[in-house]
Coordinates of C-alpha atoms in Angstrom, one line a residue:
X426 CA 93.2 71.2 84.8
X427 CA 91.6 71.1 81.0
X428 CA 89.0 72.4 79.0
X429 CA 87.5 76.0 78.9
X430 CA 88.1 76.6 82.7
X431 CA 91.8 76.7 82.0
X432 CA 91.6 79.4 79.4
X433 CA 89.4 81.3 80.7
X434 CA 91.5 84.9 81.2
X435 CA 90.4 85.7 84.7
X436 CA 90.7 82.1 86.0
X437 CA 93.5 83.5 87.9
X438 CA 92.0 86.1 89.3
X439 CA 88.2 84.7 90.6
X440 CA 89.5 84.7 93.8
X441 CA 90.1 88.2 94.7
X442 CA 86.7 89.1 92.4
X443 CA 84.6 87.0 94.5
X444 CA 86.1 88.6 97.5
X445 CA 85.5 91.9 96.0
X446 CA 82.0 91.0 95.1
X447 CA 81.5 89.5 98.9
X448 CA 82.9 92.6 100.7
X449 CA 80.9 95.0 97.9
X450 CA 77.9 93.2 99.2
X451 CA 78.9 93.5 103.3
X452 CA 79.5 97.5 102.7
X453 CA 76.0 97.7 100.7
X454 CA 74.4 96.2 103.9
X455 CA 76.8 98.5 106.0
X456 CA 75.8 101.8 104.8
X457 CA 72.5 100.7 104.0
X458 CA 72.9 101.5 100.4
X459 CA 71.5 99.5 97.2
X460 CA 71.5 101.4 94.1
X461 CA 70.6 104.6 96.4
X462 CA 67.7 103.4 98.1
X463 CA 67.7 101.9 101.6
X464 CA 65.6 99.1 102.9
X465 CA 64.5 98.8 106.5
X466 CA 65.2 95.3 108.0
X467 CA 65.3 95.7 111.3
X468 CA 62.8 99.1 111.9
X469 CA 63.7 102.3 112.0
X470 CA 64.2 104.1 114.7
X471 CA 62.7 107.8 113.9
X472 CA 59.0 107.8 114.3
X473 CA 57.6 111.4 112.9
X474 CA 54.9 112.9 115.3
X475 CA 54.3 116.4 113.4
X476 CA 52.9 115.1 109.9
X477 CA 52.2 118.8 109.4
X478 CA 56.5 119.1 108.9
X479 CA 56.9 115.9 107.1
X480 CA 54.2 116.8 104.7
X481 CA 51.7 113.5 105.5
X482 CA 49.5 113.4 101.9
X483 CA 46.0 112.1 101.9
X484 CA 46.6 108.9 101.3
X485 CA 48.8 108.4 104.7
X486 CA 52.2 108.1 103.7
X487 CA 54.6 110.3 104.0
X488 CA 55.8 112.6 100.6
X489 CA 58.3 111.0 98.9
X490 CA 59.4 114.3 97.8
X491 CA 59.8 115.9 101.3
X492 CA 63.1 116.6 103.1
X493 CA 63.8 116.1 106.6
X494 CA 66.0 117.7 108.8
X495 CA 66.5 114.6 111.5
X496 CA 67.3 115.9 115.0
X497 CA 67.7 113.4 117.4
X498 CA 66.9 115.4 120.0
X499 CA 62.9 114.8 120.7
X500 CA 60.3 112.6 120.1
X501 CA 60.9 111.7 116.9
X502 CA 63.9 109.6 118.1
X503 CA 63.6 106.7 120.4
X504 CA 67.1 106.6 121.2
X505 CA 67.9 102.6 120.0
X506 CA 70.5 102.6 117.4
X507 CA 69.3 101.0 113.9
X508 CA 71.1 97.0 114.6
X509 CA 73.6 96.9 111.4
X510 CA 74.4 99.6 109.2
X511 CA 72.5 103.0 109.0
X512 CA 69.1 103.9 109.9
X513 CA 67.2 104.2 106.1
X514 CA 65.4 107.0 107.4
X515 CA 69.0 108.7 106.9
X516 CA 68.3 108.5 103.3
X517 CA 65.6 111.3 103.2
X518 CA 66.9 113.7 105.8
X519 CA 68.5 117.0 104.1
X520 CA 71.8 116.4 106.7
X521 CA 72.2 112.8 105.3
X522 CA 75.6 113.6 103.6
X523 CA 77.1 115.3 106.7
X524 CA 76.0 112.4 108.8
X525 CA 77.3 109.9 106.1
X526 CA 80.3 111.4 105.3
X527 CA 81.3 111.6 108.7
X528 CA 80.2 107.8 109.3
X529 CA 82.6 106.3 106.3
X530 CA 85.7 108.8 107.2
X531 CA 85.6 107.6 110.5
X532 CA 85.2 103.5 109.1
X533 CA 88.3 104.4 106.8
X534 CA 90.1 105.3 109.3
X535 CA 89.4 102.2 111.8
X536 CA 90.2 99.9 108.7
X537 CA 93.3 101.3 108.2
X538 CA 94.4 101.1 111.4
X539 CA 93.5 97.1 111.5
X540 CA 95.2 96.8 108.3
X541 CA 98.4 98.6 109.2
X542 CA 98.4 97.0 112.5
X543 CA 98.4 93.6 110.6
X544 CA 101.0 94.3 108.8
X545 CA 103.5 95.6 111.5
X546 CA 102.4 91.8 113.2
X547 CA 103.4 90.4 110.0
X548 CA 106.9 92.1 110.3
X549 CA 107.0 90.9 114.1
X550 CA 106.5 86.9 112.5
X551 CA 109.4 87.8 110.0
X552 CA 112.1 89.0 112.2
X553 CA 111.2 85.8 114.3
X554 CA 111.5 83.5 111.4
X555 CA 114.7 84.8 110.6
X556 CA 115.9 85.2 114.0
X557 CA 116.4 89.2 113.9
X558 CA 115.8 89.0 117.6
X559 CA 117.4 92.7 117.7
X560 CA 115.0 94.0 115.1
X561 CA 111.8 92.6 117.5
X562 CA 112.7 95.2 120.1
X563 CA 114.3 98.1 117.9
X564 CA 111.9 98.2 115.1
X565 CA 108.6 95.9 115.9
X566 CA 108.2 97.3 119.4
X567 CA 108.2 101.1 118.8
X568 CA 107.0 101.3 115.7
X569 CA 103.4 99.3 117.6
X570 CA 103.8 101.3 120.2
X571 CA 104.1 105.2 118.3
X572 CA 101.6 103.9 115.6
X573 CA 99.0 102.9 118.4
X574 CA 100.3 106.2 120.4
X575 CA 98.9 108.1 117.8
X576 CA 96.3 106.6 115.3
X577 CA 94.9 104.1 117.6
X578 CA 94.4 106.7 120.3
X579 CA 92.4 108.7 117.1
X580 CA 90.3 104.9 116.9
X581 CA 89.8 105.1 120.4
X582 CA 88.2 108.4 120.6
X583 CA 86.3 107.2 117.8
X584 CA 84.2 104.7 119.4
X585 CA 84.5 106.4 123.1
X586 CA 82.5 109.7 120.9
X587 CA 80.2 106.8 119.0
X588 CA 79.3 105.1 122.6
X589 CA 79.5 107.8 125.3
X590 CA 78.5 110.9 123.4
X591 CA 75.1 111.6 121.8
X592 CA 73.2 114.5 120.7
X593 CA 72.7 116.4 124.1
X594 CA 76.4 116.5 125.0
X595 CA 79.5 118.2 123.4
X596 CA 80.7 116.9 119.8
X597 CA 84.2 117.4 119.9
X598 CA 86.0 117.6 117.1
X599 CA 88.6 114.6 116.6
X600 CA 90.4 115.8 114.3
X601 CA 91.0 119.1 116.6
X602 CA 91.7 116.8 119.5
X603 CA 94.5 114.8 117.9
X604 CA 96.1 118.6 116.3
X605 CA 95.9 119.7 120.0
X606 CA 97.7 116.9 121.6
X607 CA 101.0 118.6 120.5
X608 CA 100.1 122.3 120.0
X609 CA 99.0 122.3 123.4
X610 CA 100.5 119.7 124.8
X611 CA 99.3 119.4 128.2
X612 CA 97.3 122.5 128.2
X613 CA 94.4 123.1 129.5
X614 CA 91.0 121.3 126.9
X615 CA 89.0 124.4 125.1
X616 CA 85.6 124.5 126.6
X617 CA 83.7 121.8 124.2
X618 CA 86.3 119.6 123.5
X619 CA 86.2 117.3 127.0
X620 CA 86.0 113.8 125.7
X621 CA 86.3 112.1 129.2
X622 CA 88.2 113.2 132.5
X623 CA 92.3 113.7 132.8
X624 CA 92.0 113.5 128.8
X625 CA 95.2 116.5 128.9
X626 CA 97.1 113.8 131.1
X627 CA 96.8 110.9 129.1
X628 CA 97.0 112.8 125.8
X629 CA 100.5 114.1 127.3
X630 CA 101.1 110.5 128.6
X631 CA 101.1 109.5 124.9
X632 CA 102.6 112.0 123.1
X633 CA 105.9 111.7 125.1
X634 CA 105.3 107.8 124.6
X635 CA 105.4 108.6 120.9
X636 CA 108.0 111.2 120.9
X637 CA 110.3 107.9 122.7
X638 CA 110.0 106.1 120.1
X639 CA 111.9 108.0 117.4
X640 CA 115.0 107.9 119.0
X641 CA 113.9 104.4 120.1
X642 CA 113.7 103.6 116.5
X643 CA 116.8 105.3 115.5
X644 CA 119.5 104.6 117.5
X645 CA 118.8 101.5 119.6
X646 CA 119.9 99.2 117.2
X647 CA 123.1 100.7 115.9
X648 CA 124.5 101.0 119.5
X649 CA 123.2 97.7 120.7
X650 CA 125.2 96.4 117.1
X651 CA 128.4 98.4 117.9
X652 CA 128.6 97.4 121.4
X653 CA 128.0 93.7 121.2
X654 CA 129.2 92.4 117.5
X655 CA 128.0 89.1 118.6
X656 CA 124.2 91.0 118.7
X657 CA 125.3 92.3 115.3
X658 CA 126.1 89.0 113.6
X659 CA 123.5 87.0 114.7
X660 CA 121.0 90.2 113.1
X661 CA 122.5 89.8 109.7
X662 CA 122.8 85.9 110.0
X663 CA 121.5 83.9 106.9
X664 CA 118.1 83.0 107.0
X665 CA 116.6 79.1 107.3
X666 CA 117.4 77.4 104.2
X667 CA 113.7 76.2 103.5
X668 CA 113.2 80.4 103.1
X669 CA 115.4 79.8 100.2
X670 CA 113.6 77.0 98.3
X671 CA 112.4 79.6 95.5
X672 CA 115.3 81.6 95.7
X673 CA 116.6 83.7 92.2
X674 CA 119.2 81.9 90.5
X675 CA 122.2 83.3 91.7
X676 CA 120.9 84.4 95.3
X677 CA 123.4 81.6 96.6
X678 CA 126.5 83.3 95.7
X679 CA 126.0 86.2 97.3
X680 CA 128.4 87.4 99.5
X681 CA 127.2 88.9 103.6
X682 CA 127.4 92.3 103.3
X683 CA 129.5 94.6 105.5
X684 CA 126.8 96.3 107.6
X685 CA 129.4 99.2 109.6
X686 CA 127.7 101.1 112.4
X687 CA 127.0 104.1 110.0
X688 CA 125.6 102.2 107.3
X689 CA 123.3 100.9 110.4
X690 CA 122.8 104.4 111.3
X691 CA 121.4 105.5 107.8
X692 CA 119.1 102.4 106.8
X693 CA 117.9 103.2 110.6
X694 CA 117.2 106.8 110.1
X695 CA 115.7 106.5 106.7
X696 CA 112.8 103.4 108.2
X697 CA 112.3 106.3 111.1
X698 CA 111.5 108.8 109.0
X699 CA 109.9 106.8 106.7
X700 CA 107.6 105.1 109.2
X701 CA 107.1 107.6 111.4
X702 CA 105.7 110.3 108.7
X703 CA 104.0 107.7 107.1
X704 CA 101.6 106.8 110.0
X705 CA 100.1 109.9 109.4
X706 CA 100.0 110.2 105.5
X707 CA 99.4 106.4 105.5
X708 CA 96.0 106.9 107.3
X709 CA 95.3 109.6 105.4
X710 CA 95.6 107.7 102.6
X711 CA 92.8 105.2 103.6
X712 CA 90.4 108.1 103.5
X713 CA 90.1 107.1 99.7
X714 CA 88.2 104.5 100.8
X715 CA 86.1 107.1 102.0
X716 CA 86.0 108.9 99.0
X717 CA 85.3 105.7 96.5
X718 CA 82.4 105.4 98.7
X719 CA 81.3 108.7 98.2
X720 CA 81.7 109.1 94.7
X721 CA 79.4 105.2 94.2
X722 CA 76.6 106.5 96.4
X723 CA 76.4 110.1 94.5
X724 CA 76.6 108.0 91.1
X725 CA 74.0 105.5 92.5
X726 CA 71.8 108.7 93.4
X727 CA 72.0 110.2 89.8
X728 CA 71.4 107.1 87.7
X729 CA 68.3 106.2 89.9
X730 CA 66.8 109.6 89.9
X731 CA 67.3 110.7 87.0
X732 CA 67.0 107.7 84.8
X733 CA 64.8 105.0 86.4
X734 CA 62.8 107.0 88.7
X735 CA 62.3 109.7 86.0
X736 CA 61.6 106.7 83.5
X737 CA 58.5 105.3 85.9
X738 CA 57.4 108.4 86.6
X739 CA 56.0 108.6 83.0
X740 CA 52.1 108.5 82.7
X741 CA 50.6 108.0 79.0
X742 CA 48.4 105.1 79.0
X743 CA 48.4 101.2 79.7
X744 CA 49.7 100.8 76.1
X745 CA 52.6 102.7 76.0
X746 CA 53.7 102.4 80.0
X747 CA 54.7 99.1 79.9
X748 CA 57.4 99.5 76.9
X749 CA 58.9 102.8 78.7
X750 CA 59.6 100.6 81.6
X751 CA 61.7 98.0 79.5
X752 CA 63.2 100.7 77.6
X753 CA 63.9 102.7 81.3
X754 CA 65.2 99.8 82.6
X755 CA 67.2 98.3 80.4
X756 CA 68.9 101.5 79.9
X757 CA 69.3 102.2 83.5
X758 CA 71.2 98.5 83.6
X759 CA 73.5 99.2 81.0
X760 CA 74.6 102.6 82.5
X761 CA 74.7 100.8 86.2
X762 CA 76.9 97.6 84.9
X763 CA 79.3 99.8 83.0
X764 CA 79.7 102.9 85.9
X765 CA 79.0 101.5 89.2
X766 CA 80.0 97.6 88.3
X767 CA 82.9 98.1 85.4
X768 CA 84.6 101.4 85.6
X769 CA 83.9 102.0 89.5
X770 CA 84.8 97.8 89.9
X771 CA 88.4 98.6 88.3
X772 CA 88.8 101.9 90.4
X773 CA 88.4 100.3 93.4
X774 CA 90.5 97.5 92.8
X775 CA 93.4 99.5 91.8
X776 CA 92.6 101.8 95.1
X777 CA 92.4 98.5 97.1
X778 CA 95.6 97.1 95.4
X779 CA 97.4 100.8 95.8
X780 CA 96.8 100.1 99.7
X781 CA 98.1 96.9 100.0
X782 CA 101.2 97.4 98.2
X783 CA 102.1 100.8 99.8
X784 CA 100.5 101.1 103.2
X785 CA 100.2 97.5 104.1
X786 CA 103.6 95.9 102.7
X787 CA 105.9 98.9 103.4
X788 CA 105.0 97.5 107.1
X789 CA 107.0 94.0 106.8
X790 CA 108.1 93.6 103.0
X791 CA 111.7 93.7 102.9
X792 CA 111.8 93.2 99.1
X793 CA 115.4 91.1 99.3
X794 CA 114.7 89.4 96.0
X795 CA 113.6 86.1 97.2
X796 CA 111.0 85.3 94.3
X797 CA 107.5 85.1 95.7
X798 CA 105.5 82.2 95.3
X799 CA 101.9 82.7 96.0
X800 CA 99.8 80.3 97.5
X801 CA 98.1 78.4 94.5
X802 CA 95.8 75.1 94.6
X803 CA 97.4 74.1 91.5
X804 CA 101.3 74.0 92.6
X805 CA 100.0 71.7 95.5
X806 CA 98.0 69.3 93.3
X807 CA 101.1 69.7 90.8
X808 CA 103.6 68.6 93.9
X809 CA 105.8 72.0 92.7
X810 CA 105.6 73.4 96.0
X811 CA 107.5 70.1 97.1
X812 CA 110.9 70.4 94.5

C-alpha cells in the first residue's frame, strides 16, 4: 500500500488498538461503569420501600447525596439478578467497593484460567505438530490435569458460590477453602465453610490428583527415554521442514544435540518446578487485572465528582452558567483523554502484554530460535509467505 495510510506510525498496530478499544467497551458494559456513573438498561432490581432511610426529597426522587447500605435480604430485593453486568443501584450503596472488588477478583481469576488453559492447548497442538508424542502424555497431560486440580477447582467454586449461594446461606470464604485443601487435608469443613456435600472427599480426591502429577511431570519422561531409546529418538526428531521455512540463517547446520538421561532429568525438573509454582503465582498475577480495574473506576469517580459534577453544580445566573459548563467540560475532557484514555490506555496494554508473554507463552513457547513470522495481510497480498 501507498499514500498516508502507509506512514502512518501506528498502522501496524490498529489491530490490537481496536481490540483494546472493543474489549474496553465490553468491560464498561460489564461492570456497569461509564466515566463513574451507571445506566440502567435492563431495570434494577432493588426497589426501596422505606423512603424515610433513603432520604425521598419533596420532589420524589430519591437524594442523590444519600448512601445506601443494600441488603439483599428483604423487600427491597426481588431476588432476579440484573441481566448483564452489575445492578446500577450498586453504584450508590456505601458496600459498593466490597461487592465490586470482590466481583472483578473473582473475573480475573476466571480469565486467567481460560487464558492459561489456552495456552497449555496450544502446547498440546505443538508437540503434535512436531510429533513429541512422549511430551503429549508427560508434560500436556499432567500439567492440564494439576492446573485444573487446583485453579479450576478455585473457578468452580466460584460459580457453584455465585449460583447456589445467596444471602441467607453461609459465604464461605474461597480463598480459605482452597488454603484448607492441604492444611487440612481431608479434615473435617469448619462450621461455615460447607460449599456442597462430600466437599472434604473430593477436595482430598484432587489434591492427591495434583500431588500425582509432580512426579508425573518429573520422571515419566526420562525413564520412558532411558528404557526405550527408540521413544527417545523419535522425541528429539527434527521437526517438518515447512516449520523451517523462516528459519535463522544458520539454523540448518546445526548439529542434534545429545539429550543423556540426566540432562532429561534437569530440563524436566526445572519445567516442574517451574510450572507447578507458577500455577499459583501465575493466577495471582492476573489479579492486576483486577487492580487496573480498580485504580480506572476510582480515577473515573474523582474526575467526575470533583471536576464535572462540581463544575454543574455552580449557580450564578443564565449569563455566566453556560460558559462554566464549556470551561467544566472541556477541562474534564482533557484530564479524562490524558488519564483514563492515554496514560491508563498505555498501562493496560503493557499489563495486558506483560500477561501474554509471561503467563500465557511460558505455557507452549519453546523459544528454539525459529524467527516468528506473524500473521500479516500484507505478506499474503505480497506472496512472501509463499518464498
Amino acid at each position: 500500500s501507498s499514500g498516508i495510510n502507509a506512514e502512518w506510525p501506528l498502522r501496524p498496530g490498529r489491530y490490537i488498538i481496536m481490540m483494546n478499544g472493543l474489549f474496553a467497551v465490553y468491560a464498561g458494559f460489564l461492570y456497569n461503569d461509564i466515566f463513574s456513573l451507571s445506566i440502567n438498561i435492563f431495570g434494577s432490581s432493588w426497589q426501596p420501600t422505606n423512603y424515610t432511610r433513603y432520604e425521598k426529597n419533596s420532589s420524589h426522587y430519591i437524594n442523590p447525596d444519600a448512601i445506601y447500605g443494600l441488603d439483599p435480604i428483604g423487600d427491597e430485593y426481588n431476588g432476579d439478578p440484573y441481566l448483564f453486568g452489575i445492578d446500577p443501584f450498586w453504584n450508590l450503596a456505601e458496600n459498593k467497593l466490597t461487592f465490586v472488588n470482590s466481583y472483578k477478583m473473582k473475573l480475573a481469576v476466571i480469565l486467567g484460567l481460560t487464558q492459561m488453559t489456552f495456552g497449555l492447548i496450544l502446547s498440546f497442538f505443538n508437540y503434535k505438530f512436531k510429533g513429541k508424542t512422549l511430551n503429549i502424555y508427560c508434560t500436556f497431560l499432567p500439567q492440564m490435569i494439576f492446573l485444573q486440580c487446583l485453579i479450576g477447582y478455585l473457578v468452580f467454586m466460584i460459580f457453584f458460590k455465585w449460583f447456589a449461594c445467596d444471602a441467607t446461606t453461609d459465604q464461605p470464604s474461597l480463598l480459605i477453602c482452597l488454603i484448607n485443601m492441604f492444611l487440612k487435608f481431608a479434615g473435617e469443613i469448619d462450621e461455615g465453610m460447607q460449599l456442597y456435600p462430600m466437599q472434604r472427599y473430593i477436595q482430598a480426591a484432587l489434591v492427591v490428583v495434583a500431588v500425582i502429577c509432580v512426579p508425573w511431570m518429573f520422571v515419566a519422561k526420562p525413564i520412558i527415554e532411558h528404557m526405550y531409546p527408540r521413544v527417545r529418538q523419535a522425541s528429539y526428531a527434527p521437526i517438518p521442514q515447512n516449520y523451517q521455512q523462516f528459519d535463522n540463517e544458520g539454523d540448518d547446520e546445526e548439529e542434534e544435540e545429545d539429550h543423556g538421561m540426566m540432562d532429561v532429568m534437569v530440563h524436566q525438573g526445572i519445567e516442574t518446578i517451574e510450572f507447578t509454582l507458577g500455577c499459583i503465582s501465575n493466577t495471582a498475577s492476573y489479579l492486576r487485572l483486577w487492580a487496573l480495574s480498580l485504580a480506572h473506576a476510582e480515577l473515573s469517580e474523582v474526575l467526575w465528582s470533583m471536576v464535572m459534577q462540581a463544575g454543574l453544580g455552580m449557580d450564578i445566573n443564565k449569563y455566566v452558567n453556560p460558559i462554566l459548563i464549556i470551561v467544566t467540560f472541556s477541562f474534564w475532557a482533557v484530564l479524562t483523554v490524558a488519564i483514563l484514555i492515554v496514560m491508563e490506555g498505555l498501562s493496560a496494554f503493557l499489563h495486558a502484554l506483560r500477561l501474554h508473554w509471561v503467563e500465557f507463552q511460558n505455557k507452549f513457547y519453546e523459544g528454539e530460535g525459529h524467527l516468528f513470522a506473524p500473521f500479516s495481510f500484507e505478506r499474503m497480498l505480497n506472496g512472501a509467505d509463499d518464498e
